[in-house]
Short mmCIF file of C-alpha atoms in Angstrom, two decimals:
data_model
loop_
_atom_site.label_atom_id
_atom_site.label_comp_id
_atom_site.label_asym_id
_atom_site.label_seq_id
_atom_site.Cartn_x
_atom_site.Cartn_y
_atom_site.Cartn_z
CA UNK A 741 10.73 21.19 -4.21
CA UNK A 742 7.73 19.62 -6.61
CA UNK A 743 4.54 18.54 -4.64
CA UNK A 744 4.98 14.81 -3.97
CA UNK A 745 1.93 11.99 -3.53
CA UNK A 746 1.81 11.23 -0.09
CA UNK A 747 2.75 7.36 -0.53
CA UNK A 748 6.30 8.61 -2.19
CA UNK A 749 7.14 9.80 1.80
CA UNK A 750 9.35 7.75 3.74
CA UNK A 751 7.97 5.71 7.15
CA UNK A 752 10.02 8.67 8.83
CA UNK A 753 8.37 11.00 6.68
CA UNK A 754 5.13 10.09 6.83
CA UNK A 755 5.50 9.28 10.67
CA UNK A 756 5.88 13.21 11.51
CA UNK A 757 3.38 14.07 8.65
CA UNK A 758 1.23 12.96 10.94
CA UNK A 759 2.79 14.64 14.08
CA UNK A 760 2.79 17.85 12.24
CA UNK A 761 -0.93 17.43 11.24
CA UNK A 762 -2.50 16.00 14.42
CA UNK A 763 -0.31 19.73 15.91
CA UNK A 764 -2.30 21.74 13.40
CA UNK A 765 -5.78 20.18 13.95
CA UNK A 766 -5.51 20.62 17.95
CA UNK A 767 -4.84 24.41 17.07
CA UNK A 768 -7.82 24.89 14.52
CA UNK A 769 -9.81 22.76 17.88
CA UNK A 770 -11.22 19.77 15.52
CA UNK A 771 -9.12 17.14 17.33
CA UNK A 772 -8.39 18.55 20.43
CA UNK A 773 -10.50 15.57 22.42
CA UNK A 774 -9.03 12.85 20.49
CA UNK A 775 -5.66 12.80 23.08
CA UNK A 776 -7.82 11.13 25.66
CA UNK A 777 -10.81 10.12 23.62
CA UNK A 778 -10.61 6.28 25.38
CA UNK A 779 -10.27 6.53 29.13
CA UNK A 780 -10.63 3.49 31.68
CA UNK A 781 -9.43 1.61 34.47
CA UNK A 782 -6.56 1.11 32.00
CA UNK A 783 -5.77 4.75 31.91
CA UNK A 784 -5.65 7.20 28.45
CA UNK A 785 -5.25 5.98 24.92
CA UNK A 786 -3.60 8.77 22.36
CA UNK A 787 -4.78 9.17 18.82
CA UNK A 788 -1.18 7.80 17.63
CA UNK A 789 -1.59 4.71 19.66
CA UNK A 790 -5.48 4.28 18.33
CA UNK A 791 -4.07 5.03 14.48
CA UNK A 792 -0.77 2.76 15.36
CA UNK A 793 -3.10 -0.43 16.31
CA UNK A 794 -4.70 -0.30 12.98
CA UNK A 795 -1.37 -1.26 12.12
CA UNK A 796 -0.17 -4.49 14.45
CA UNK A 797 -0.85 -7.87 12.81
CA UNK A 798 -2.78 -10.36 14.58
CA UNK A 799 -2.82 -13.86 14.44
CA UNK A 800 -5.92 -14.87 15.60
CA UNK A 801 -7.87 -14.24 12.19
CA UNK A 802 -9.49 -17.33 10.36
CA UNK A 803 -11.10 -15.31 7.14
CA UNK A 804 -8.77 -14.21 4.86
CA UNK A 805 -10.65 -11.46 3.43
CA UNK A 806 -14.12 -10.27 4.70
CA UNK A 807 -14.74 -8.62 8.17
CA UNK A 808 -11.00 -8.69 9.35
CA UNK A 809 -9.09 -5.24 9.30
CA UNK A 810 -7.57 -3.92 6.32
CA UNK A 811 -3.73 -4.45 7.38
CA UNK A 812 -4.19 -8.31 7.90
CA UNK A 813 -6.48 -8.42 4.67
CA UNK A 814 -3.19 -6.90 3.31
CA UNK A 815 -0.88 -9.22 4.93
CA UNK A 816 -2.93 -12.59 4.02
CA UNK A 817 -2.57 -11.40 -0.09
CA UNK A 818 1.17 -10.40 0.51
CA UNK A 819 1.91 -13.85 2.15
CA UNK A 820 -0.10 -15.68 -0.66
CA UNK A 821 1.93 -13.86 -3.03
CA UNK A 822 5.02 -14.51 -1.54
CA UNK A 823 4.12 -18.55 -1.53
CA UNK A 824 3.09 -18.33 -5.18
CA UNK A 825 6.15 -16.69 -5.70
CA UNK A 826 8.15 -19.21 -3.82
CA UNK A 827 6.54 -22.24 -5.98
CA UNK A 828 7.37 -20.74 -9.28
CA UNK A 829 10.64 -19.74 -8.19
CA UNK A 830 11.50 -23.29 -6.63
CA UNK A 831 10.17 -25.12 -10.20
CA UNK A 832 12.35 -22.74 -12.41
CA UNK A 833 15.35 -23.67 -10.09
CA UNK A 834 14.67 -27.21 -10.43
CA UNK A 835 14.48 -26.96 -14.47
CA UNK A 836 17.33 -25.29 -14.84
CA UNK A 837 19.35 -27.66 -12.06
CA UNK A 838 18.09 -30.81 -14.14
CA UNK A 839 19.28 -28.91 -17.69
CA UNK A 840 22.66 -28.23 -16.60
CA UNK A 841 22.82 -32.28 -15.36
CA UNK A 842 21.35 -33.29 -18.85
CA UNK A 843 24.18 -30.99 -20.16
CA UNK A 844 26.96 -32.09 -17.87
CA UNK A 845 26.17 -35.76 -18.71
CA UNK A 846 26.00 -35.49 -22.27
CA UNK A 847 29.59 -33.94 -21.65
CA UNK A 848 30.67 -36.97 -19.68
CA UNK A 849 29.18 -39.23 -22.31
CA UNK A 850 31.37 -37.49 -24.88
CA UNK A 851 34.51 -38.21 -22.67
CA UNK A 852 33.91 -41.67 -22.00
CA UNK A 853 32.56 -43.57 -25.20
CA UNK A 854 34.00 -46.99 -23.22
CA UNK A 855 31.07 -46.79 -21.00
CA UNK A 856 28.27 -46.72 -23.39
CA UNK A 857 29.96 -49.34 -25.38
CA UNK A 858 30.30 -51.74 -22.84
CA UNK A 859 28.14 -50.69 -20.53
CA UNK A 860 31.35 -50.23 -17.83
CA UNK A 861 30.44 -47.68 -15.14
CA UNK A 862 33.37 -45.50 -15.59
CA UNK A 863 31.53 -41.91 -15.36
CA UNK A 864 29.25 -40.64 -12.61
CA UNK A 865 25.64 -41.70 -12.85
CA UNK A 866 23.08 -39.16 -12.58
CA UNK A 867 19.15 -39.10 -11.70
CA UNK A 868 17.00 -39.24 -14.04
CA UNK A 869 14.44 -37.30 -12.53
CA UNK A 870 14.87 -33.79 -11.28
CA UNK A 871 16.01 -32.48 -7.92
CA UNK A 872 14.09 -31.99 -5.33
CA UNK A 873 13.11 -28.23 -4.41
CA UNK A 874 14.55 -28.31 -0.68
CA UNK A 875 18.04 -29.17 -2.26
CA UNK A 876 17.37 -26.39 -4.66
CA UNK A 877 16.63 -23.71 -2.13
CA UNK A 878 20.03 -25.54 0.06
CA UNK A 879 21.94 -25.25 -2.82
CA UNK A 880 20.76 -21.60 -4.61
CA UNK A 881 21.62 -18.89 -1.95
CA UNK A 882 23.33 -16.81 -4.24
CA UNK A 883 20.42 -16.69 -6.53
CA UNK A 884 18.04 -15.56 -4.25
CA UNK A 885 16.46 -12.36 -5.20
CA UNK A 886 18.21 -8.92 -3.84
CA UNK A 887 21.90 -10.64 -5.25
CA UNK A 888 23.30 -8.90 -2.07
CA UNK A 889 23.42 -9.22 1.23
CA UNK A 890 22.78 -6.52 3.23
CA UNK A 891 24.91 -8.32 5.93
CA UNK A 892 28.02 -6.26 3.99
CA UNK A 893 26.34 -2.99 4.00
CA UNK A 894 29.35 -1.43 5.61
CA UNK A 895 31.23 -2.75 2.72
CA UNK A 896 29.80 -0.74 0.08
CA UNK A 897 30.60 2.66 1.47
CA UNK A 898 33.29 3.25 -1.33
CA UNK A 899 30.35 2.68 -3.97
CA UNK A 900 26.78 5.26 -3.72
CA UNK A 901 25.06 3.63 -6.50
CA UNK A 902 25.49 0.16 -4.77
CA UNK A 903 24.48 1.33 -1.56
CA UNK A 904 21.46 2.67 -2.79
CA UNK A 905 20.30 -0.29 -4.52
CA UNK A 906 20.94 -2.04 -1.67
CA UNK A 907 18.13 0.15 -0.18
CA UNK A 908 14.64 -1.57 -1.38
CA UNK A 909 11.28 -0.45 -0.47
CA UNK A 910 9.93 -1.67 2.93
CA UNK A 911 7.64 -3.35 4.15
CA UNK A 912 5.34 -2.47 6.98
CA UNK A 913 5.27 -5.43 8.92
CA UNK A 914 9.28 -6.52 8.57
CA UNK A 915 9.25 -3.03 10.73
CA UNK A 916 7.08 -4.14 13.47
CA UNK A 917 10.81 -5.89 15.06
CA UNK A 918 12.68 -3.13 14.74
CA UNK A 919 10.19 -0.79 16.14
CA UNK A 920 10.06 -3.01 19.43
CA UNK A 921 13.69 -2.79 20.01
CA UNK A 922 14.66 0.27 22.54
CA UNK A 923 12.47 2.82 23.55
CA UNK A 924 13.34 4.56 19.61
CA UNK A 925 11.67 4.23 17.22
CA UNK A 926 13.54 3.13 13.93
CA UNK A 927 10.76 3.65 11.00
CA UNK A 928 12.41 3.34 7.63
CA UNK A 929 14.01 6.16 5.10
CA UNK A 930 12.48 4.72 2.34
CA UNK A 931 9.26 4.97 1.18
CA UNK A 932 6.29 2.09 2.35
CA UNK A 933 4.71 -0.48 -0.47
CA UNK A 934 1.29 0.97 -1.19
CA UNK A 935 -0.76 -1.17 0.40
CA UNK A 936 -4.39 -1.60 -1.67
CA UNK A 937 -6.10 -4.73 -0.60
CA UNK A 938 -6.34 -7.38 -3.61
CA UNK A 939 -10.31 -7.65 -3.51
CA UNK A 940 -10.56 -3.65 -3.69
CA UNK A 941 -8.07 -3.18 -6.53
CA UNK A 942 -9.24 -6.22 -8.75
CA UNK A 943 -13.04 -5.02 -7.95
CA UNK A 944 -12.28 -1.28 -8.82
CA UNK A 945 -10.08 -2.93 -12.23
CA UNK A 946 -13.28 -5.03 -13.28
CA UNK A 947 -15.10 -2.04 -13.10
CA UNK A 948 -13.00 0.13 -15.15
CA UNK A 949 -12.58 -2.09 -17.98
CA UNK A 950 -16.18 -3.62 -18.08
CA UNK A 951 -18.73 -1.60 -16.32
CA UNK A 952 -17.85 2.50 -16.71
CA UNK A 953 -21.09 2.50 -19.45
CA UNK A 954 -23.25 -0.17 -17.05
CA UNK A 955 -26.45 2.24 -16.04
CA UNK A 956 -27.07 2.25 -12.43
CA UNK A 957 -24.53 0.69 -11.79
CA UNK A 958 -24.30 -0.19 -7.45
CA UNK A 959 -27.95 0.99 -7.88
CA UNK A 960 -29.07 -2.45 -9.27
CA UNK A 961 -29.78 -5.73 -8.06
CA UNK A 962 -27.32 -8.35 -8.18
CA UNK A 963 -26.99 -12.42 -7.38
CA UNK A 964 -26.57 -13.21 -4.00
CA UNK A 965 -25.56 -16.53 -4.80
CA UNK A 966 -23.08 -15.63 -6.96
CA UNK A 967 -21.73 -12.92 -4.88
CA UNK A 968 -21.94 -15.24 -2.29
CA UNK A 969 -19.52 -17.89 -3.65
CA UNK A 970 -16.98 -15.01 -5.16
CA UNK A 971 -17.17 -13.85 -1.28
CA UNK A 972 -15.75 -17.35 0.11
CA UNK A 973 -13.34 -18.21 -2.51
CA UNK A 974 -11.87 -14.91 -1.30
CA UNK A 975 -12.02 -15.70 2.25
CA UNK A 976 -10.49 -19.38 1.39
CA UNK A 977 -7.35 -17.21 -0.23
CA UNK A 978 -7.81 -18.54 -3.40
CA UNK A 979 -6.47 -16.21 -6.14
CA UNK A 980 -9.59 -14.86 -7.83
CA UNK A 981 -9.98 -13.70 -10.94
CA UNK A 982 -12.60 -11.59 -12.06
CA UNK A 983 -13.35 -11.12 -15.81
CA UNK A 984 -15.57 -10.71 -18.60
CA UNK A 985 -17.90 -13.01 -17.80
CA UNK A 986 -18.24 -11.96 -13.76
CA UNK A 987 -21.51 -9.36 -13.55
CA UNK A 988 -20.46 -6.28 -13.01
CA UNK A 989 -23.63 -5.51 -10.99
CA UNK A 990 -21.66 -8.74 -8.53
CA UNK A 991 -18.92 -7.32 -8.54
CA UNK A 992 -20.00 -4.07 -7.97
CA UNK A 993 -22.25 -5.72 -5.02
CA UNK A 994 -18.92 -7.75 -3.51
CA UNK A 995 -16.73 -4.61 -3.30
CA UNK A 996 -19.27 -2.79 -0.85
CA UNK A 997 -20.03 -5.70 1.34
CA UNK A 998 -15.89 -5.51 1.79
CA UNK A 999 -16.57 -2.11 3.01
CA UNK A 1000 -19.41 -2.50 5.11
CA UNK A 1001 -17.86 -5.49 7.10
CA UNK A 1002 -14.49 -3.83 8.22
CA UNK A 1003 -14.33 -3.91 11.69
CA UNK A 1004 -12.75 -1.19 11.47
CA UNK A 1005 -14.06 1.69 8.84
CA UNK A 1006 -11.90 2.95 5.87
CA UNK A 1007 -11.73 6.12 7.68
CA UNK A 1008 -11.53 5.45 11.28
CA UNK A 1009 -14.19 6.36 14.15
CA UNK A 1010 -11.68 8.37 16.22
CA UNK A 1011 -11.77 10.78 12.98
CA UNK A 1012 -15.24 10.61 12.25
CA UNK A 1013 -16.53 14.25 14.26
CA UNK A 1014 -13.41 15.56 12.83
CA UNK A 1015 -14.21 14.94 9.18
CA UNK A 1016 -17.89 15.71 9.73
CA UNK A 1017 -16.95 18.70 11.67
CA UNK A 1018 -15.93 20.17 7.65
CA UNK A 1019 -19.05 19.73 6.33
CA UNK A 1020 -19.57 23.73 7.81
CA UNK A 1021 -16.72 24.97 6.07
CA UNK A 1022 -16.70 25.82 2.47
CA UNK A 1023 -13.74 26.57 -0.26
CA UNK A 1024 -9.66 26.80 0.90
CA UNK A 1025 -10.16 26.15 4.29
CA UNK A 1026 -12.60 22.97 3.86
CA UNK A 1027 -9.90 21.44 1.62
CA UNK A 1028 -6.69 22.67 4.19
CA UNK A 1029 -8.54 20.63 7.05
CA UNK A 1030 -9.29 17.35 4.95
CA UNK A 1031 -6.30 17.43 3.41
CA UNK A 1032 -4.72 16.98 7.47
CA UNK A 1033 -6.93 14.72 8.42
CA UNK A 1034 -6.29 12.43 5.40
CA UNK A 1035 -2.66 12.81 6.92
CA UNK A 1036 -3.74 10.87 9.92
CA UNK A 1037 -4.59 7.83 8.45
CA UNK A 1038 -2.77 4.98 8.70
CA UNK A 1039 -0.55 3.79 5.52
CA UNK A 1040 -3.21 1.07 4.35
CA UNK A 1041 -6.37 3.11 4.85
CA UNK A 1042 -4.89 5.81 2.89
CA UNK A 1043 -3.88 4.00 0.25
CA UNK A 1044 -6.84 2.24 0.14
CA UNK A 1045 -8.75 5.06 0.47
CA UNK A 1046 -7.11 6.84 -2.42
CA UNK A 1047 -7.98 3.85 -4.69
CA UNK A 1048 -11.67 3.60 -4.32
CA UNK A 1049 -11.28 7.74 -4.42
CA UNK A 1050 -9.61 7.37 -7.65
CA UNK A 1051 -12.02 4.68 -8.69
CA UNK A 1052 -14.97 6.67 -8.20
CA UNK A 1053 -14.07 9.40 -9.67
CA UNK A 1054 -13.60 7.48 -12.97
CA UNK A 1055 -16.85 6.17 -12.24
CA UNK A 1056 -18.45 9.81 -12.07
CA UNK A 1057 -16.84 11.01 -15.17
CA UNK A 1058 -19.19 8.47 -16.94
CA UNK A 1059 -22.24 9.33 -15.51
CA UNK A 1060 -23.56 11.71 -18.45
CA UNK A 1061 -24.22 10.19 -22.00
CA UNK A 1062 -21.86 11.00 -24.98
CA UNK A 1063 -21.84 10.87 -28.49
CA UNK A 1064 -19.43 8.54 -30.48
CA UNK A 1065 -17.44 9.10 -33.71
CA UNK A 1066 -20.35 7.63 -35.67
CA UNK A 1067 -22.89 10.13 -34.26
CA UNK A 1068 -24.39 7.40 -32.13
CA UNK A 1069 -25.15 8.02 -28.91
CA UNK A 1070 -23.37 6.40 -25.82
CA UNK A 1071 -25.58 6.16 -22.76
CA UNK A 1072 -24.15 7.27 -19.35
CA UNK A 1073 -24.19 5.11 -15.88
CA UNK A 1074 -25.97 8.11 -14.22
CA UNK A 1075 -23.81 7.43 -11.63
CA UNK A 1076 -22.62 11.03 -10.45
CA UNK A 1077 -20.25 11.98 -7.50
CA UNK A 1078 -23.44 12.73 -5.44
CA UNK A 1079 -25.06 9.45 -6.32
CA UNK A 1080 -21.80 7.77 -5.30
CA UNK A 1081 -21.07 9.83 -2.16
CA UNK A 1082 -24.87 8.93 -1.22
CA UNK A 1083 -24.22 4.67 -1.62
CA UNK A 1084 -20.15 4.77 -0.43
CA UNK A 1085 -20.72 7.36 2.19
CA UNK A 1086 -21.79 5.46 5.13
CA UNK A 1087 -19.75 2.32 4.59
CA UNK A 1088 -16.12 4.34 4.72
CA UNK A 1089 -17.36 6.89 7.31
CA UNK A 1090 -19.36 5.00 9.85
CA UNK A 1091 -19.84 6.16 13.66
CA UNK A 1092 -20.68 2.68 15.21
CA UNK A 1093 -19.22 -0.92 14.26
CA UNK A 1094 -21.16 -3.10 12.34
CA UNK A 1095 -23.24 -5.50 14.62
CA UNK A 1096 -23.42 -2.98 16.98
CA UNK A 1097 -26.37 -1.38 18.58
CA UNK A 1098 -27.69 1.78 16.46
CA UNK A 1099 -24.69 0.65 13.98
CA UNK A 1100 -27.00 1.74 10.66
CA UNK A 1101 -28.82 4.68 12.87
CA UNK A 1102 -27.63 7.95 11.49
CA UNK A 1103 -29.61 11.10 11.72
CA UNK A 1104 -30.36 13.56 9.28
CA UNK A 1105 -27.81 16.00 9.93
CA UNK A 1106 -24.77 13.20 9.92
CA UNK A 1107 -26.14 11.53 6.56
CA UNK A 1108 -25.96 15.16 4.81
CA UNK A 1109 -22.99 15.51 6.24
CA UNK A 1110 -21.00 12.59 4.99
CA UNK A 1111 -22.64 12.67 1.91
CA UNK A 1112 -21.03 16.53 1.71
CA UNK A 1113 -17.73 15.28 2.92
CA UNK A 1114 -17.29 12.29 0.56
CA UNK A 1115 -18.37 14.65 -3.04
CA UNK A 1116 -15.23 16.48 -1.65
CA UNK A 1117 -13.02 13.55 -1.31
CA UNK A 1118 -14.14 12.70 -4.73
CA UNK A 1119 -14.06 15.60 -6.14
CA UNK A 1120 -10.75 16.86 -5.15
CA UNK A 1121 -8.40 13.55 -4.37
CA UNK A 1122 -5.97 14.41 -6.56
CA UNK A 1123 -4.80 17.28 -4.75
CA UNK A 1124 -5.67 15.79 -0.73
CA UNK A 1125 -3.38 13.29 -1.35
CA UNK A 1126 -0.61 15.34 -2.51
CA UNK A 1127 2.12 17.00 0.03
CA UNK A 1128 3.19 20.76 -0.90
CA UNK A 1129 6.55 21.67 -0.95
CA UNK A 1130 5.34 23.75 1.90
CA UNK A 1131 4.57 20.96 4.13
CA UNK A 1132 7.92 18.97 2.95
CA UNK A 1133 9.66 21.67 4.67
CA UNK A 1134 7.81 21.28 7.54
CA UNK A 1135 8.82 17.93 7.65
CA UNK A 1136 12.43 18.15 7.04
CA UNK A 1137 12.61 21.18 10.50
CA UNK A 1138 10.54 19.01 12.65
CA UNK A 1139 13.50 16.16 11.19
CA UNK A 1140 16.14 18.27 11.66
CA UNK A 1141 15.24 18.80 15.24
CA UNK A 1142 14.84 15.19 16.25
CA UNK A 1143 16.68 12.87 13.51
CA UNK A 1144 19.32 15.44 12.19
CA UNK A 1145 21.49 12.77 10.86
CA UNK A 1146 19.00 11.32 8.38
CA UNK A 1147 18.41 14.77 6.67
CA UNK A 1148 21.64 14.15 4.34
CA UNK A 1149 20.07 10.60 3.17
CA UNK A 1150 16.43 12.22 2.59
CA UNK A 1151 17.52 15.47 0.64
CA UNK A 1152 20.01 13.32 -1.38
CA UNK A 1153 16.46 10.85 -2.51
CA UNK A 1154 14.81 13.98 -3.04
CA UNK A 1155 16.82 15.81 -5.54
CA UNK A 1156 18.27 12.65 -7.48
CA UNK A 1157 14.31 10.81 -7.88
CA UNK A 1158 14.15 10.57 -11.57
CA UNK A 1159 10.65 12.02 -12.91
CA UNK A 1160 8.95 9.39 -14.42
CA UNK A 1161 5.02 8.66 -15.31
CA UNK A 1162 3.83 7.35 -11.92
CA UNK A 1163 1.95 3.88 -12.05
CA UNK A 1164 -1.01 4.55 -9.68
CA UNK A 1165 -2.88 1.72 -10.72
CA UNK A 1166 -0.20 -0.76 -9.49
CA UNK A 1167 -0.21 -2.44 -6.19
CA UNK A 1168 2.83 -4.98 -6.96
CA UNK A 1169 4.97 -5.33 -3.91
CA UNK A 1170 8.68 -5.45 -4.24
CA UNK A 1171 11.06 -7.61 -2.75
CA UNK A 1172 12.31 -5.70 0.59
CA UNK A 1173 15.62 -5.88 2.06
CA UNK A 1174 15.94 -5.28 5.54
CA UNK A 1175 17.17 -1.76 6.58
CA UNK A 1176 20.89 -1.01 7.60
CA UNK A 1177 21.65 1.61 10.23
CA UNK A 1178 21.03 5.07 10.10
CA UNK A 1179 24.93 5.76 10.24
CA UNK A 1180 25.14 3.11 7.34
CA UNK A 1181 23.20 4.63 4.96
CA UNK A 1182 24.81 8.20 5.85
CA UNK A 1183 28.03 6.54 4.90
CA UNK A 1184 28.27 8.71 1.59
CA UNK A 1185 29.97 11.25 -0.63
CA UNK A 1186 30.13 15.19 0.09
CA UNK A 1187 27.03 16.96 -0.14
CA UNK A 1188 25.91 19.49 -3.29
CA UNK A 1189 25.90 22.80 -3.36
CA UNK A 1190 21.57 22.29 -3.21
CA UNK A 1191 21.85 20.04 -0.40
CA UNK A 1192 23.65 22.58 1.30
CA UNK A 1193 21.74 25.69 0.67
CA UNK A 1194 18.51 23.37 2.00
CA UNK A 1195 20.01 22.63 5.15
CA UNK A 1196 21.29 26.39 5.38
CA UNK A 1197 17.62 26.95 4.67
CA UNK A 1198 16.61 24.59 7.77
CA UNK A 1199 18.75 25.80 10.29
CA UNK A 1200 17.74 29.37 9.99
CA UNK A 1201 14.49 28.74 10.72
CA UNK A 1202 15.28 26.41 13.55
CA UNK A 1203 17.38 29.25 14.98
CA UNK A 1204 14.42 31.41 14.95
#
């Protein structure tokens, strides 16, 4: 096995990831507290069910954007999307419904010369004006995207490469159902849509293409009026666009008031003694504990997190001046990882929530601290977000011990994934299908001689 990025995991996958972590952690004593962190009249809270809530969709949300948390920030842009989607798809039914009339007319036309020479209503007489999109989307269910119904997954059994492109990738919140039903959990085998909210990746994009050379840049001042307005057409849902002519000092200003306002931080509270707690370590072992902590997050704070991670780091590999082809010199942002970690550091790891009492009180020793911690994150995000082959193994016991019968499915995705240049910079979402069975989707061929010798592998060390 090849190291894989940590959003390539399944929902299973990354599901016991964090099991396997949270087990680690408790021995090395960082997290040991965090079981029974929240008690009350309403008894104990676990860190899985704190880490899980980040992840339930509420309803009772007016802004769209701005001081909501991150997963319904996510699902407000994925349901715009899907309406914009909708829209175009409904007007490019509707022109090509009203040019196969036009066609089919003309045809009658052809047939029937009597009628447009004496005006006799022989042939059938058509609309004029095109059709209207409800007896477009009545009339097009076998154009609707996915071509297949996964109603006849059973049916493809005889076929592999069907069945697997039956399989899409999932979405978090058509899981919510399924993970309601029974006292089992059924968390999907494929992997989850990165989930970057729109105003973070179209902030961090501005910034890449027209700021990486702006000096001090979220060091100086911008327009609060402007930042203002770009704040509420985001919270109206409009679809923003941020280009050339948008300040990048604005910009820069709008992405950290996103930060500062979740209600709850990038990296959550439960963690935030835990993450500070590494601040005393230093080299293999600093890294080792991040790395499982950053396993703990929740889906869209990690891959949120990653972004801006990414996105700073670009940022920081500007900060000294260079020299161009001509000799000329090219002047730096002097932005460096430590200036960054100082500015980003207590918007993604904050102790209180904002409004709070003592919310923007941090002493001394906890400002170093997360300064310290976030020049790691920077510096080495590459590798934190990546899962050794090591830990993959890890996964697949702890699977084989609890899910046995999806180990065939996951070893099979595993060895066939084509290497290809990975996209990290997209955040498109994909058109799901819902999930068959687990016995469905094991509904397959015989297994290679690799698959084998990795499950040979597994239950040796399950026997010992």
């Amino acid at each position: 096995m090849q190291p894989l990025p940590l959003h390539s995991l399944s929902e299973l996958e990354r599901a016991t990831l964090q099991e396997i972590a949270l087990y680690q952690l408790q021995e090395k004593l960082l997290v040991g507290d965090l079981s029974l962190a929240k008690v009350g009249p309403k008894g104990s809270k676990s860190i899985r069910q704190k880490l899980e809530s980040f992840s339930k969709e509420k309803k009772d949300c007016s802004p769209q954007t701005f001081g909501i948390p991150l997963f319904q920030v996510i699902a407000n842009d994925r349901a715009y999307k899907q309406l914009q989607e909708a829209v175009k798809k409904s007007r490019r039914l509707c022109l090509e419904v009203e040019a196969t009339v036009t066609r089919f007319r003309a045809q009658r036309q052809k047939r029937c010369p009597m009628s447009r020479t004496f005006g006799l209503g022989l042939c059938w007489v058509f609309p004029e004006e095109p059709l209207s999109p409800a007896f477009v989307c009545n009339s097009s269910w076998s154009q609707r995207r996915g071509a297949m119904s996964v109603d006849c997954i059973t049916d493809l059994s005889d076929n592999t490469s069907r069945l697997l492109e039956a399989l899409q990738l999932s979405h978090p919140h058509e899981l919510d159902a399924r993970r309601s039903l029974g006292k089992k959990k059924m968390l999907s085998l494929n992997p989850i849509t990165q989930q970057v909210p729109r105003i973070v990746d179209r902030c961090c994009k501005h910034i890449e293409t027209h700021g990486l050379r702006t000096v001090g840049i979220f060091r100086v001042g911008s327009s609060k009026k402007r930042v203002q307005q770009l704040r509420e057409e985001f919270d109206r849902g409009l679809d923003v666009f941020l280009d050339e002519h948008q300040s990048v000092h604005d910009v820069a200003a709008l992405l950290k008031e996103f930060l500062r306002d979740m209600p709850d931080s990038l990296i959550p509270r439960e963690l935030y003694a835990a993450f500070l707690g590494t601040a005393s370590m230093e080299g293999p072992a600093q890294l080792a504990t991040l790395q499982l902590l950053l396993f703990l997050l929740p889906p869209c704070h990690s891959d949120t997190l990653h972004r801006l991670l990414r996105f700073l780091s670009e940022v920081a590999r500007h900060a000294e001046s260079s020299w161009g082809p001509d000799g000329q010199e090219i002047p730096g942002n002097k932005m460096t990882v430590s200036n960054l970690a100082t500015i980003f550091g207590p918007n993604i790891l904050q102790k209180e929530k904002p409004g709070e009492k003592d919310a923007g009180a941090v002493n001394f020793e906890d400002s170093a601290a997360i300064i310290l911690v976030l020049q790691r994150l920077i510096e080495h995000h590459q590798t934190l977000f990546m899962v050794s082959p090591e830990m993959q193994h890890n996964i697949l016991r702890r699977l084989f011990q609890t899910d046995p019968d999806v180990i065939d499915y996951l070893l099979r995705r595993k060895f066939n994934a084509v290497p290809s240049a990975e996209s990290e910079d997209s955040t498109e979402e994909h058109a799901p299908s819902p999930q068959p069975g687990r016995t469905s989707i094991l509904e397959s061929g015989s297994l290679s001689s690799e698959l084998y010798s990795s499950i040979s592998f597994l239950n040796l060390h399950v026997s010992i």
